[in-house]
Coordinates of C-alpha atoms and ligand atoms in Angstrom, one line a residue:
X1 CA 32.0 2.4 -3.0
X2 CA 29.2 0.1 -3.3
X3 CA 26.4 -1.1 -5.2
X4 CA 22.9 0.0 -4.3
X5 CA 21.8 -4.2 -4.6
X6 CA 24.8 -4.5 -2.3
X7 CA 23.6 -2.2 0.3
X8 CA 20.4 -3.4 0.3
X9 CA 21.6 -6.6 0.2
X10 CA 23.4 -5.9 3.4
X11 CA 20.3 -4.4 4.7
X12 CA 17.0 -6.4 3.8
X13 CA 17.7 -9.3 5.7
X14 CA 17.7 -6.9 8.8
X15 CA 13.9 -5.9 8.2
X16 CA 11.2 -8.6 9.5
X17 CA 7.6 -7.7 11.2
X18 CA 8.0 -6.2 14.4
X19 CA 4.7 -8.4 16.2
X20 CA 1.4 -8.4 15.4
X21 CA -1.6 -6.4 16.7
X22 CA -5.9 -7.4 16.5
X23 CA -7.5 -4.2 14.9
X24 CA -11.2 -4.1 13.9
X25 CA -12.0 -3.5 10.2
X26 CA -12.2 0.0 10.3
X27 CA -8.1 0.0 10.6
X28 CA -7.5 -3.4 8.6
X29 CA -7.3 -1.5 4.5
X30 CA -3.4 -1.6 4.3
X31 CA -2.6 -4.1 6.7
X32 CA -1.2 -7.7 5.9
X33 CA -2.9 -11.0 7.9
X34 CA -0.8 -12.4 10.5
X35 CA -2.5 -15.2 10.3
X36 CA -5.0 -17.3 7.8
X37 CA -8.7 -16.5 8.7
X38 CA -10.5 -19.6 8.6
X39 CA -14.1 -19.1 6.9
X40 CA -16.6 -19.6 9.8
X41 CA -19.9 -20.1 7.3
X42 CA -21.5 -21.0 4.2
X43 CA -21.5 -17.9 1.7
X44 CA -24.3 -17.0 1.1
X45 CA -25.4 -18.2 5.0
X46 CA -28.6 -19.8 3.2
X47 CA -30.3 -20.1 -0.3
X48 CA -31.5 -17.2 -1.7
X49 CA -33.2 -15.7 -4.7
X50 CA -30.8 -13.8 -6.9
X51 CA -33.9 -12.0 -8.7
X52 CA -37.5 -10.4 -7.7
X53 CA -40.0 -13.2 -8.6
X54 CA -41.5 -16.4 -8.3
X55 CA -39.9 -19.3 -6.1
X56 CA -40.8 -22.8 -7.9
X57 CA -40.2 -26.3 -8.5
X58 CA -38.3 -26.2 -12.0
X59 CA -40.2 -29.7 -12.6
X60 CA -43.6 -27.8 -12.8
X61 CA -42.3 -24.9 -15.0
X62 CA -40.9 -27.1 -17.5
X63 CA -41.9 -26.5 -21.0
X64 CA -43.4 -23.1 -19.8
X65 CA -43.8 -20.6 -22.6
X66 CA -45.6 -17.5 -23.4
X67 CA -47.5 -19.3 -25.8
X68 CA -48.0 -22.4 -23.4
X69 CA -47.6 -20.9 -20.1
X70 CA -48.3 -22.6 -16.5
X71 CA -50.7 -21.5 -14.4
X72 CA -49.5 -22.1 -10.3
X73 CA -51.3 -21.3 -7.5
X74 CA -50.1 -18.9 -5.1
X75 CA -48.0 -20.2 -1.8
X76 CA -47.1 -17.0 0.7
X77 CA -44.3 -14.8 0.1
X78 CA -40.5 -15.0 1.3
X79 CA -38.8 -11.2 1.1
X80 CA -35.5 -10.3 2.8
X81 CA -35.3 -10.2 5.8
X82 CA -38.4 -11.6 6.4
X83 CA -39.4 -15.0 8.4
X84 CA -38.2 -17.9 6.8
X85 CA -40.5 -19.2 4.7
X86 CA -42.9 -22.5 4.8
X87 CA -41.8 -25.2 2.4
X88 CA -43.6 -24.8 -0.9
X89 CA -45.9 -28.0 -2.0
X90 CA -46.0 -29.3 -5.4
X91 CA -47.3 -27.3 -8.2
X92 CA -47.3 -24.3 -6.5
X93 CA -45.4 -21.2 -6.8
X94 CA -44.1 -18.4 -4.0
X95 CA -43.8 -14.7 -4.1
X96 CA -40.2 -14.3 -3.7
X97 CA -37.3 -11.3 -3.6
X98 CA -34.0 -10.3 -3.9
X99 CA -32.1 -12.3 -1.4
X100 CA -35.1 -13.6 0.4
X101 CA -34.4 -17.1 1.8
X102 CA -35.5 -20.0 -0.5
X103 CA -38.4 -22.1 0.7
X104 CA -37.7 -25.5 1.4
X105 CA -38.8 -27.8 -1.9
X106 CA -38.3 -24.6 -4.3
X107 CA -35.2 -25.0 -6.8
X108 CA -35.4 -22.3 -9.0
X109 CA -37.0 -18.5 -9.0
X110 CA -38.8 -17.6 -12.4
X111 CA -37.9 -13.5 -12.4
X112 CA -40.6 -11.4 -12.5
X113 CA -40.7 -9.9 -15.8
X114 CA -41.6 -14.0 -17.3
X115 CA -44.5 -13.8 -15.4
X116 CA -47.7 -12.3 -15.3
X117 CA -50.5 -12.0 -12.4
X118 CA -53.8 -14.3 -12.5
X119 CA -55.8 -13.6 -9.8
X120 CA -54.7 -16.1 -6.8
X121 CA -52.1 -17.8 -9.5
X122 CA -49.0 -16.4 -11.2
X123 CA -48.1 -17.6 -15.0
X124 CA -45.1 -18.6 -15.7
X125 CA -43.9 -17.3 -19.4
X126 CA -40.8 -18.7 -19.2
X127 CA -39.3 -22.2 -17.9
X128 CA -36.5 -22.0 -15.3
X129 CA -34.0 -25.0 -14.8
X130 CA -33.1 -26.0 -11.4
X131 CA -30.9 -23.8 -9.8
X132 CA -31.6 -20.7 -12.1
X133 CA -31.7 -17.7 -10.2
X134 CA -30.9 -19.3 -6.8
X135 CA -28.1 -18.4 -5.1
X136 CA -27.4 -21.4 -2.9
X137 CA -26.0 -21.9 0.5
X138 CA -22.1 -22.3 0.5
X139 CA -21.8 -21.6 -2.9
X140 CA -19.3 -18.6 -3.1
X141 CA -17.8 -20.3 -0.2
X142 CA -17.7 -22.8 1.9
X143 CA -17.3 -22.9 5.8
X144 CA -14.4 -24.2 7.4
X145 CA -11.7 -23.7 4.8
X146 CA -8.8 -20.8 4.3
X147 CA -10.5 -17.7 3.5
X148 CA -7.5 -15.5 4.1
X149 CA -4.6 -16.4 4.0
X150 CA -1.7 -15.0 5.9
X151 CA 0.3 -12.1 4.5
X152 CA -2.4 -11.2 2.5
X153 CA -3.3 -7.5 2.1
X154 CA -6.4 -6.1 3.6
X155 CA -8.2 -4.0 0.9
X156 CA -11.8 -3.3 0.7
X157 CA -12.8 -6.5 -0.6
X158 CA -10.5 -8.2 1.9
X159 CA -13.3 -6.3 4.4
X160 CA -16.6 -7.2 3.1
X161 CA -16.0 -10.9 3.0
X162 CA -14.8 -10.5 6.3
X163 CA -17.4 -8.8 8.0
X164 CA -20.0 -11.0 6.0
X165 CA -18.7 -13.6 7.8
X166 CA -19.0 -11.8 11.3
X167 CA -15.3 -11.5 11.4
X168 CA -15.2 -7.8 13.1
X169 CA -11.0 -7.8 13.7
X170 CA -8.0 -9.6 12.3
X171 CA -5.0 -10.1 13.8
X172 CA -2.2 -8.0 11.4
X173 CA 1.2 -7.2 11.3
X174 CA 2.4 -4.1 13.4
X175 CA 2.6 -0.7 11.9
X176 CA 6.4 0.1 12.6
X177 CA 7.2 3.4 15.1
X178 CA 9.8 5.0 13.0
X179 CA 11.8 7.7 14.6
X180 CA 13.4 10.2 12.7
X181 CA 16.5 12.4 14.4
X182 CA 17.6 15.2 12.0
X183 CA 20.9 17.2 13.5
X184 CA 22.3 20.0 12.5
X185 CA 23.4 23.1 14.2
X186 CA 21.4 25.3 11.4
X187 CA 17.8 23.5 11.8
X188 CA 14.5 25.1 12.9
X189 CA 11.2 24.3 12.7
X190 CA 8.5 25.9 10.8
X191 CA 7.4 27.9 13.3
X192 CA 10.7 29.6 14.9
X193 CA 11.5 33.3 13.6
X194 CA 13.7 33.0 10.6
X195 CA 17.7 33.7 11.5
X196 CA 20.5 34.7 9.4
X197 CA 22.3 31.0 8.9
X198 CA 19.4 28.7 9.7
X199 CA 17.3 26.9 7.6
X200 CA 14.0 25.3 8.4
X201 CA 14.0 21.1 9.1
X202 CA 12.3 19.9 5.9
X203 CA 13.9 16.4 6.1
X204 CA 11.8 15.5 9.1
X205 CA 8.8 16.5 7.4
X206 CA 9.6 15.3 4.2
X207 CA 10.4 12.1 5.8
X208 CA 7.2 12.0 7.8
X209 CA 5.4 12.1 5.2
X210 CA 7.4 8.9 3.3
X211 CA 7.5 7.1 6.4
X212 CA 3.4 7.6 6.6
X213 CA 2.7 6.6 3.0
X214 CA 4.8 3.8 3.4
X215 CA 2.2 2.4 6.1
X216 CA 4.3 3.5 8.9
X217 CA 4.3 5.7 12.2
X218 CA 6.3 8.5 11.8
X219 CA 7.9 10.0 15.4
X220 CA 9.8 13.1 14.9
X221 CA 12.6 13.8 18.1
X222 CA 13.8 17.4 18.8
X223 CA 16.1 18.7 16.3
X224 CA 19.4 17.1 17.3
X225 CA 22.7 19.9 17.6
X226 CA 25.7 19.1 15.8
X227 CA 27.0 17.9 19.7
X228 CA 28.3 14.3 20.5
X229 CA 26.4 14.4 23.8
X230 CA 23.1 15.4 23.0
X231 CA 23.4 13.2 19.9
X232 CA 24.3 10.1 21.8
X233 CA 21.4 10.9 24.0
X234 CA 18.8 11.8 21.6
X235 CA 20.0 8.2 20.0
X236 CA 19.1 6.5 22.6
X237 CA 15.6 7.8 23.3
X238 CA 15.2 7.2 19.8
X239 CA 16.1 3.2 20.1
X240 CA 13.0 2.9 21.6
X241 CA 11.0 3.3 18.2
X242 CA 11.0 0.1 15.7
X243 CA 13.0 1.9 13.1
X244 CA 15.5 4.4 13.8
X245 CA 16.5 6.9 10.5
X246 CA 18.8 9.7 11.3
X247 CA 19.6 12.5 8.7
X248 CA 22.4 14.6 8.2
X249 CA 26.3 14.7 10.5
X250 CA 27.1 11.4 8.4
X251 CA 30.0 12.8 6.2
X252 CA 33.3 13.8 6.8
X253 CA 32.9 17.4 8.4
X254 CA 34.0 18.5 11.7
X255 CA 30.9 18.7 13.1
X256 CA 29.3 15.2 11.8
X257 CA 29.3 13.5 14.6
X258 CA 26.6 10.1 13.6
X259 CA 29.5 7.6 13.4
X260 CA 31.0 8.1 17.3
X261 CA 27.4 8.2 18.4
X262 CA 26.8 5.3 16.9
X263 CA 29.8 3.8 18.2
X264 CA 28.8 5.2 21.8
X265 CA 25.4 3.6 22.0
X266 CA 26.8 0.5 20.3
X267 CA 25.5 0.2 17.0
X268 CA 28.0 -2.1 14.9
X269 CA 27.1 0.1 12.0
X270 CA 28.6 0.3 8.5
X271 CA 29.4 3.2 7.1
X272 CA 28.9 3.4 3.1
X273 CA 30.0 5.3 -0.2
X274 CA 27.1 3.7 -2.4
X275 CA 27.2 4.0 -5.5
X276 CA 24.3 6.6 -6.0
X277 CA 23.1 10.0 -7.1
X278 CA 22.0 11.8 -5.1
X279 CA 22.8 10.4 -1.7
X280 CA 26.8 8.9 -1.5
X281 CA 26.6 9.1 2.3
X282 CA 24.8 6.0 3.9
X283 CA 24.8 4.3 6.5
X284 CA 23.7 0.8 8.3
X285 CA 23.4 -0.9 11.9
X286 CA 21.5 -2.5 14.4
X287 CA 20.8 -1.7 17.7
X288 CA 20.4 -5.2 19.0
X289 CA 17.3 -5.8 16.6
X290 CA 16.5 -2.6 15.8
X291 CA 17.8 -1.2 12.3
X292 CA 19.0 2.5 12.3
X293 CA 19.6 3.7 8.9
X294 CA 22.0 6.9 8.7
X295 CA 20.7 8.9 5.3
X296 CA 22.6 12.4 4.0
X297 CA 21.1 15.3 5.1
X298 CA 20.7 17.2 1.8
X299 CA 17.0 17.4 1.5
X300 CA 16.9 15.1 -1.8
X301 CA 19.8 12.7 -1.1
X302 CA 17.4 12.1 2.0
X303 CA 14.4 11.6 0.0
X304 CA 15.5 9.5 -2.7
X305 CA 18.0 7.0 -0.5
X306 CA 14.7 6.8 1.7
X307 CA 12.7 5.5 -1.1
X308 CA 15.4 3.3 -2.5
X309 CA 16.8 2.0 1.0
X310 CA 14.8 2.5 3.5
X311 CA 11.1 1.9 2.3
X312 CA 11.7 -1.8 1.0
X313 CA 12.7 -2.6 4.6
X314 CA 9.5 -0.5 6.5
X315 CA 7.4 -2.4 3.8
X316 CA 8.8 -5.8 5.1
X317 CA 8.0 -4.6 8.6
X318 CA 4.7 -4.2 7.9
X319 CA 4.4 -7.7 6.4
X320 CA 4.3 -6.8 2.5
X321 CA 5.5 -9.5 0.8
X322 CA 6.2 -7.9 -1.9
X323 CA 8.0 -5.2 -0.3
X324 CA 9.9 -3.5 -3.4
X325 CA 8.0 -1.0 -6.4
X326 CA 7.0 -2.2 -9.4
X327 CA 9.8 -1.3 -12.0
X328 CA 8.3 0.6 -15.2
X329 CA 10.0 0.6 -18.5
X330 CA 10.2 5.1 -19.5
X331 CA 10.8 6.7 -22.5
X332 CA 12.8 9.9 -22.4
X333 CA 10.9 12.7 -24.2
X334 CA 14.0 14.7 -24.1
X335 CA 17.8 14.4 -24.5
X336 CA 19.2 14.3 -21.0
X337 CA 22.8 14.8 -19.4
X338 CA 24.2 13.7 -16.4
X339 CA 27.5 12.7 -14.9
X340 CA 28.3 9.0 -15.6
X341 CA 30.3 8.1 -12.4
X342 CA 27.5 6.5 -10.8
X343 CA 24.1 5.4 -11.4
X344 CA 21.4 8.3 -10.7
X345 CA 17.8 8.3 -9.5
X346 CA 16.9 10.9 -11.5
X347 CA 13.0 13.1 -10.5
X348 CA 11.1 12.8 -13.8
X349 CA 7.5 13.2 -14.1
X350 CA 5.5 10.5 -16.1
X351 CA 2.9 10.4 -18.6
X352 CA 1.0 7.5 -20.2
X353 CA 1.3 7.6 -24.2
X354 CA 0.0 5.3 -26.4
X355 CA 3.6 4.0 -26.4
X356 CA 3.8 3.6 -23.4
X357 CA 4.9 5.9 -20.4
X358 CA 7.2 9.0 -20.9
X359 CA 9.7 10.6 -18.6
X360 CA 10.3 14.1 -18.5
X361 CA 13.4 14.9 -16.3
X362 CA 12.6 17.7 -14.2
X363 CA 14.9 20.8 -14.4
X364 CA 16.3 20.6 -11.3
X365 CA 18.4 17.6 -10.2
X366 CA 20.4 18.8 -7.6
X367 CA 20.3 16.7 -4.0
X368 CA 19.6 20.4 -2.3
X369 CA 17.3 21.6 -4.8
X370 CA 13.8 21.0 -3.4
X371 CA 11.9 21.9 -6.5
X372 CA 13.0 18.7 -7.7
X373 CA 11.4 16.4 -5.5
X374 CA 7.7 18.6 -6.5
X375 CA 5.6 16.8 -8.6
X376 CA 7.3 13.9 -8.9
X377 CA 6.4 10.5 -10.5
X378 CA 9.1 8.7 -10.8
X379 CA 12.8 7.8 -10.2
X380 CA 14.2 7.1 -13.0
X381 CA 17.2 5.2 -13.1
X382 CA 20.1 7.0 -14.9
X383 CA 23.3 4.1 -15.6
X384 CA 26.7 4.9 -14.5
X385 CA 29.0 4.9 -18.3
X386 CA 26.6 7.1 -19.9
X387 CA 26.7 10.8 -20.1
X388 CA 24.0 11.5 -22.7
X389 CA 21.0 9.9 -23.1
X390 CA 18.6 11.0 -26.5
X391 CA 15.1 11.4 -26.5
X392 CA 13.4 8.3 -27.1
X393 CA 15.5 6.4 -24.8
X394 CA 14.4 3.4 -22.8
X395 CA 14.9 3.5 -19.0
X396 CA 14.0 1.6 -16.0
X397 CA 11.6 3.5 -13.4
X398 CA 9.8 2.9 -10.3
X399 CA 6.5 5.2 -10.3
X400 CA 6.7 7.0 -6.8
X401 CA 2.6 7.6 -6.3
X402 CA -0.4 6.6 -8.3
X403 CA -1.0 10.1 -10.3
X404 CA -0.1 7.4 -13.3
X405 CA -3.4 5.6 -12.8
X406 CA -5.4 8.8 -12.4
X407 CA -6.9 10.9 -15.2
X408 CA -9.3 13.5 -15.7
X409 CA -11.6 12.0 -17.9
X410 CA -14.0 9.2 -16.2
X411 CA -14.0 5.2 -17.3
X412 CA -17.3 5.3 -18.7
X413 CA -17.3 2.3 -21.4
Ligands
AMP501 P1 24.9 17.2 6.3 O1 24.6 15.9 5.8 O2 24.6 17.3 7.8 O3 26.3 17.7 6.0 O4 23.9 18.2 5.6 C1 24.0 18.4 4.2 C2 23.1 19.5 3.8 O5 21.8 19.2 4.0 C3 23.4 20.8 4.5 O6 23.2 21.9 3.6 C4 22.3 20.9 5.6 O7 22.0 22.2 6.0 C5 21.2 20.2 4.9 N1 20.3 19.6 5.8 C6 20.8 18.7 6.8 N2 19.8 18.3 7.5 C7 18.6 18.8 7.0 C8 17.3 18.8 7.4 N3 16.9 18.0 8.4 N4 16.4 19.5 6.7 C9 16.8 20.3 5.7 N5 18.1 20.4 5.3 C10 19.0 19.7 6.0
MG502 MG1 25.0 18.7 9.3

C-alpha cells in the first residue's frame, strides 16, 4: 500500500496546462494569465480632480483661510466628460468636477465645501497644496510596465484594471475537457424506470459537479457495462477529452474489467492500494499525455479520492499555481472513533468559534453512505495509529466550499 503524498507524488508531475485560449472579460473571473499583460496607458489616462470644486494654482490659494479668504475670478468650467478644458491663467480659479480633466497650469482643486460663491469669483476658505485633490496622470500606474503578470488569477479586480486599460480579452490557460466513464452493469440514469438490482449513476453527477467547481469541463460518456469490449471502446472515445477519470470495475471482482482495458488501449497505468479511507482502490496512467485516473466506484470513496487526487492535478491544468487547498487546523467538538489502519478523510461539518474552527464528524462515514458527503465542509484528516480521538482534539482539515466565510449576520462595522 501507499501513501497518499506518494500517489500524488507519482501523479502531480503528470498534470501541466493543456494550451491556452483568448477569452473576453466576461469569461476571464477564474482563469489564470498565460501571459503578462503589459499596461498600455497612464492610470488615470489624464489628470483629474478627485473632488467637486475649484481647479487652482495652489500658489494663489496659499495662506487662504475663512478668516483671510482669496477672492479668484472665475475661468470656465471642466466636468467629466466634457471638452478638455483651456489652460487656467494666473490668479484665477475653474469650476471643476469629479474626474473632470485638469486644466493645464492648475495644480490643486480646492473642494467645494471650502468655498463659497461671490458673484463672478469664488472664495477660497481653505488653502490647497499642490497636488491636493488631483488625481494625476500615471499615477496608479504607469504605461508600459507589467500589469499582470502571468499565472495570475483573474478576479473582479483583475477585470476593471483591465478593461480600464482597453484590454477587452486575455489570453488564459485552457479550461480542461474532463471525461468521466462510470461502468457498472447496475447503473441507470435519473430518468430510467427504477429496476429491482439497479441503482441510479450518482458518481457521474457527483463528479460533474466537482470537476465543474474545480474550473473544469465536465463530459459525461454513456454508462459503461461491466464488458471488456465496450469498455475498451468507450476508453478510447473518452481519450479524446484532456482528463480522463473512470469510476468503478477497478478492484478485484469478476466483472472489474478497468485494468485489461487499460492495458488494451495502452495506458502504462499503475494500479494502487493507497493508504486511504474511504477509497483503497486507485489508479494512475497516461495515455500518451493524457492522465486517466481510475477512482473506486463507491459513491464516497469516488468523491473524496477526487478531491484529494484528482482536483490538485485539474487545478494545475487550469494554471493555478497554487493548485492544492488551504489546510485548516479543527477542533473535535466530539469524541470520535475510527479504525486506525489507515489515515481517513473523514466528512465533518465546520463552524467558526472564537477558538477557532470546530469539526463535527458527521454520522455517517461509510464510502456508500451518501448522506455523508451532504453538507459537508471539510475533510478532516483522521491519522492511521489512532482509534479514539476526544473532543477538543486538534486535526488537520481542508475546508471543501466557502460556507466557512459565509454568515447570516452582515459586516456592518
Ligand atoms: P465497484 O468499484 O465497481 O466495485 O463499485 C463499488 C460500489 O459502488 C458498488 O456498490 C457499485 O454499485 C457502486 N457504484 C459503482 N459505480 C457507481 C456510480 N457510478 N454511481 C453510484 N454508485 C456506483
Ligand atoms: Mg462495478
Amino acid at each position: 500500500m501507499i501513501s497518499i503524498k506518494e500517489a500524488l507524488e507519482a501523479m502531480m508531475p503528470a498534470f501541466g496546462p493543456v494550451g491556452a485560449e483568448r477569452v473576453g472579460l466576461m469569461e476571464a473571473p477564474g482563469r489564470f494569465l498565460a501571459e503578462d499583460v503589459l499596461g498600455r496607458s497612464d492610470l488615470p489616462p489624464f489628470s483629474n480632480s478627485a473632488m467637486d470644486g475649484y481647479a487652482v494654482r495652489a500658489a494663489d490659494v496659499e495662506g487662504a483661510t475663512e478668516a483671510a479668504p482669496v477672492a479668484l475670478p472665475l475661468a470656465g468650467e471642466s466636468r467629466a466628460g466634457g471638452e478638455t478644458p483651456s489652460a487656467l491663467p494666473a490668479g484665477r480659479a475653474m469650476r471643476i468636477f469629479t474626474g473632470a480633466m485638469m486644466p493645464p497650469g492648475a495644480d490643486a482643486v480646492v473642494m467645494q465645501e471650502n468655498t463659497a460663491p461671490d458673484g463672478d469669483a469664488v472664495k477660497i476658505l481653505k488653502a490647497a497644496g499642490p497636488g491636493e485633490n488631483v488625481r494625476a496622470q500615471g499615477s496608479d500606474l504607469a504605461a508600459g510596465g507589467v500589469m499582470l503578470p502571468a499565472a495570475a488569477r483573474i478576479s473582479a479586480g483583475e477585470v476593471g484594471i483591465l478593461a480600464a486599460q482597453r484590454v477587452g480579452a486575455v489570453t488564459v490557460y485552457r479550461r480542461p475537457v474532463v471525461a468521466i466513464l462510470s461502468t457498472g452493469d447496475e447503473l441507470r440514469d435519473v430518468t430510467d424506470p427504477d429496476e429491482p438490482g439497479t441503482i441510479v449513476n450518482s458518481n457521474a453527477y457527483a463528479l460533474s459537479a466537482q470537476v465543474r467547481e474545480a474550473g473544469g469541463i465536465p463530459w459525461v460518456l454513456p454508462n459503461v457495462p461491466d464488458d471488456l469490449e465496450v469498455t475498451v471502446q468507450r476508453l478510447q472515445e473518452a481519450l479524446t477529452a484532456d482528463l480522463v477519470i473512470s469510476c468503478g470495475g477497478v478492484s478485484v471482482g469478476d466483472y472489474d474489467h478497468v485494468k485489461e482495458a487499460f492495458d488494451r488501449v495502452g495506458i502504462s497505468a499503475d494500479f494502487w492500494k493507497v493508504a486511504v479511507k474511504p477509497g483503497k482502490p486507485l489508479t494512475f496512467g497516461l495515455a500518451g499525455r493524457t492522465p486517466v485516473v481510475g477512482l473506486p466506484g463507491n459513491p464516497i470513496s469516488a468523491m473524496v479520492t477526487f478531491e484529494a487526487f484528482v482536483r490538485p492535478g485539474l487545478r494545475k491544468m487550469l494554471g493555478d499555481p497554487r493548485p492544492h487547498r488551504v489546510r485548516h487546523e479543527v477542533t473535535l467538538t466530539h469524541p470520535h472513533r475510527h479504525s486506525p489502519g489507515r489515515p481517513e478523510l473523514g466528512r465533518a461539518t465546520v463552524a467558526r468559534t472564537e477558538s477557532g474552527l470546530a469539526a463535527t464528524m458527521l454520522r455517517l462515514q461509510g464510502s456508500g453512505s451518501l448522506p455523508s458527503m451532504v453538507g459537508v465542509d471539510a475533510l478532516v484528516m483522521l491519522p492511521r495509529g489512532v482509534r479514539d480521538f476526544a473532543a477538543g482534539a486538534t486535526l488537520q482539515a481542508i475546508l471543501l466550499r466557502d460556507g466557512q466565510g459565509a454568515s447570516e449576520a452582515p459586516f456592518e462595522g
